[in-house]
PDB file of C-alpha atoms in Angstrom:
ATOM      1  CA  MET A   1      16.248   9.452 -65.069  1.00 53.00           C
ATOM      2  CA  SER A   2      13.758  11.317 -63.324  1.00 59.00           C
ATOM      3  CA  ASP A   3      12.878   7.550 -61.122  1.00 62.00           C
ATOM      4  CA  LEU A   4      15.610   7.435 -59.646  1.00 68.00           C
ATOM      5  CA  HIS A   5      15.881   9.066 -56.257  1.00 68.00           C
ATOM      6  CA  GLU A   6      19.020  10.723 -55.563  1.00 73.00           C
ATOM      7  CA  GLY A   7      20.213  11.802 -52.886  1.00 75.00           C
ATOM      8  CA  PRO A   8      22.757  11.900 -50.085  1.00 77.00           C
ATOM      9  CA  LEU A   9      23.664   8.179 -49.205  1.00 75.00           C
ATOM     10  CA  THR A  10      23.165   6.974 -45.231  1.00 78.00           C
ATOM     11  CA  PRO A  11      26.433   6.511 -43.595  1.00 79.00           C
ATOM     12  CA  VAL A  12      26.492   2.371 -43.828  1.00 80.00           C
ATOM     13  CA  SER A  13      26.901   0.866 -40.234  1.00 82.00           C
ATOM     14  CA  THR A  14      30.570  -0.931 -40.188  1.00 82.00           C
ATOM     15  CA  PRO A  15      30.422  -3.777 -37.422  1.00 81.00           C
ATOM     16  CA  ALA A  16      32.523  -3.390 -35.117  1.00 80.00           C
ATOM     17  CA  PRO A  17      35.592  -6.105 -35.244  1.00 82.00           C
ATOM     18  CA  PRO A  18      34.821  -8.271 -32.267  1.00 83.00           C
ATOM     19  CA  GLN A  19      36.933  -7.756 -28.867  1.00 86.00           C
ATOM     20  CA  LYS A  20      39.799  -9.420 -28.508  1.00 89.00           C
ATOM     21  CA  LEU A  21      39.655 -12.111 -25.943  1.00 86.00           C
ATOM     22  CA  THR A  22      40.960 -12.257 -22.130  1.00 91.00           C
ATOM     23  CA  ARG A  23      43.263 -14.752 -21.291  1.00 93.00           C
ATOM     24  CA  ARG A  24      41.128 -16.552 -18.701  1.00 94.00           C
ATOM     25  CA  GLU A  25      38.538 -16.772 -21.866  1.00 93.00           C
ATOM     26  CA  GLU A  26      40.651 -18.065 -24.211  1.00 94.00           C
ATOM     27  CA  ARG A  27      41.432 -21.360 -21.785  1.00 95.00           C
ATOM     28  CA  ARG A  28      38.763 -21.975 -20.612  1.00 95.00           C
ATOM     29  CA  ARG A  29      37.384 -22.324 -24.534  1.00 94.00           C
ATOM     30  CA  ARG A  30      40.693 -24.325 -25.643  1.00 95.00           C
ATOM     31  CA  ARG A  31      39.701 -26.831 -22.058  1.00 96.00           C
ATOM     32  CA  THR A  32      36.006 -27.211 -23.057  1.00 95.00           C
ATOM     33  CA  ARG A  33      37.711 -27.835 -27.032  1.00 95.00           C
ATOM     34  CA  ARG A  34      40.429 -30.460 -25.302  1.00 96.00           C
ATOM     35  CA  HIS A  35      37.632 -32.040 -23.697  1.00 96.00           C
ATOM     36  CA  ARG A  36      35.505 -32.686 -26.296  1.00 95.00           C
ATOM     37  CA  GLY A  37      38.412 -34.292 -28.293  1.00 94.00           C
ATOM     38  CA  GLU A  38      39.303 -36.520 -25.342  1.00 96.00           C
ATOM     39  CA  GLU A  39      35.566 -37.121 -25.202  1.00 96.00           C
ATOM     40  CA  LEU A  40      35.074 -38.098 -29.010  1.00 95.00           C
ATOM     41  CA  LEU A  41      38.997 -39.769 -28.776  1.00 95.00           C
ATOM     42  CA  GLY A  42      37.343 -41.820 -25.676  1.00 95.00           C
ATOM     43  CA  TRP A  43      34.060 -43.019 -27.037  1.00 96.00           C
ATOM     44  CA  VAL A  44      36.265 -44.185 -29.967  1.00 96.00           C
ATOM     45  CA  LEU A  45      39.115 -46.045 -28.538  1.00 96.00           C
ATOM     46  CA  VAL A  46      37.859 -47.750 -25.956  1.00 96.00           C
ATOM     47  CA  PRO A  47      35.719 -50.016 -28.237  1.00 96.00           C
ATOM     48  CA  ILE A  48      38.473 -50.739 -30.306  1.00 97.00           C
ATOM     49  CA  ILE A  49      40.750 -51.357 -27.595  1.00 97.00           C
ATOM     50  CA  VAL A  50      38.151 -54.115 -25.749  1.00 97.00           C
ATOM     51  CA  TYR A  51      37.328 -55.415 -29.139  1.00 97.00           C
ATOM     52  CA  GLY A  52      41.430 -55.827 -29.285  1.00 97.00           C
ATOM     53  CA  ILE A  53      41.731 -57.347 -25.822  1.00 97.00           C
ATOM     54  CA  TYR A  54      38.846 -59.509 -26.707  1.00 95.00           C
ATOM     55  CA  TRP A  55      40.736 -61.095 -30.241  1.00 96.00           C
ATOM     56  CA  GLY A  56      43.882 -61.361 -28.561  1.00 96.00           C
ATOM     57  CA  ILE A  57      42.344 -63.520 -26.005  1.00 93.00           C
ATOM     58  CA  ASN A  58      40.285 -65.473 -28.530  1.00 93.00           C
ATOM     59  CA  ALA A  59      43.592 -65.495 -30.452  1.00 95.00           C
ATOM     60  CA  GLY A  60      45.364 -67.138 -27.823  1.00 94.00           C
ATOM     61  CA  PHE A  61      42.838 -69.561 -27.087  1.00 93.00           C
ATOM     62  CA  ASP A  62      42.922 -70.817 -30.415  1.00 94.00           C
ATOM     63  CA  ALA A  63      46.655 -70.879 -30.781  1.00 95.00           C
ATOM     64  CA  LEU A  64      46.790 -73.313 -27.316  1.00 92.00           C
ATOM     65  CA  GLY A  65      43.944 -75.416 -28.782  1.00 93.00           C
ATOM     66  CA  THR A  66      41.713 -75.084 -26.587  1.00 92.00           C
ATOM     67  CA  THR A  67      38.866 -73.163 -25.158  1.00 91.00           C
ATOM     68  CA  PRO A  68      37.703 -70.719 -21.981  1.00 90.00           C
ATOM     69  CA  GLY A  69      35.417 -73.392 -20.971  1.00 92.00           C
ATOM     70  CA  THR A  70      37.964 -76.034 -20.484  1.00 93.00           C
ATOM     71  CA  VAL A  71      40.478 -73.886 -19.193  1.00 92.00           C
ATOM     72  CA  TRP A  72      38.019 -73.060 -16.522  1.00 94.00           C
ATOM     73  CA  ASP A  73      37.216 -76.633 -15.691  1.00 95.00           C
ATOM     74  CA  GLN A  74      40.456 -77.228 -14.971  1.00 94.00           C
ATOM     75  CA  LEU A  75      40.963 -74.722 -13.072  1.00 95.00           C
ATOM     76  CA  MET A  76      38.524 -75.812 -11.311  1.00 95.00           C
ATOM     77  CA  GLN A  77      39.604 -79.462 -11.023  1.00 95.00           C
ATOM     78  CA  VAL A  78      42.912 -77.718  -9.307  1.00 95.00           C
ATOM     79  CA  LYS A  79      40.606 -76.204  -7.194  1.00 94.00           C
ATOM     80  CA  GLN A  80      39.365 -79.124  -5.923  1.00 94.00           C
ATOM     81  CA  MET A  81      42.752 -80.696  -6.001  1.00 93.00           C
ATOM     82  CA  MET A  82      44.011 -78.264  -3.274  1.00 92.00           C
ATOM     83  CA  GLU A  83      41.333 -78.146  -1.464  1.00 91.00           C
ATOM     84  CA  LYS A  84      40.938 -81.860  -0.914  1.00 89.00           C
ATOM     85  CA  ARG A  85      45.362 -81.409   0.064  1.00 80.00           C
ATOM     86  CA  THR A  86      44.508 -79.402   2.966  1.00 69.00           C
TER      87      THR A  86
END
């Protein structure tokens, strides 16, 4: 056992507990987390909503048995008729 260095132990430095955040810093962190969450939700929900609107319009045209081009042509015919009337 002469290989071992026996001597006084050096004190282990314990890390100081993290300082408690101020109310302002807590609020700032909550705000940044909320903004990140809103951005993520926006990137996910907006495409879903846009696709849902597109799907709804197409389903409506299919239910009526028409196409957007046909409806547009009919609207232009109505416009021309109204212009001739005046």
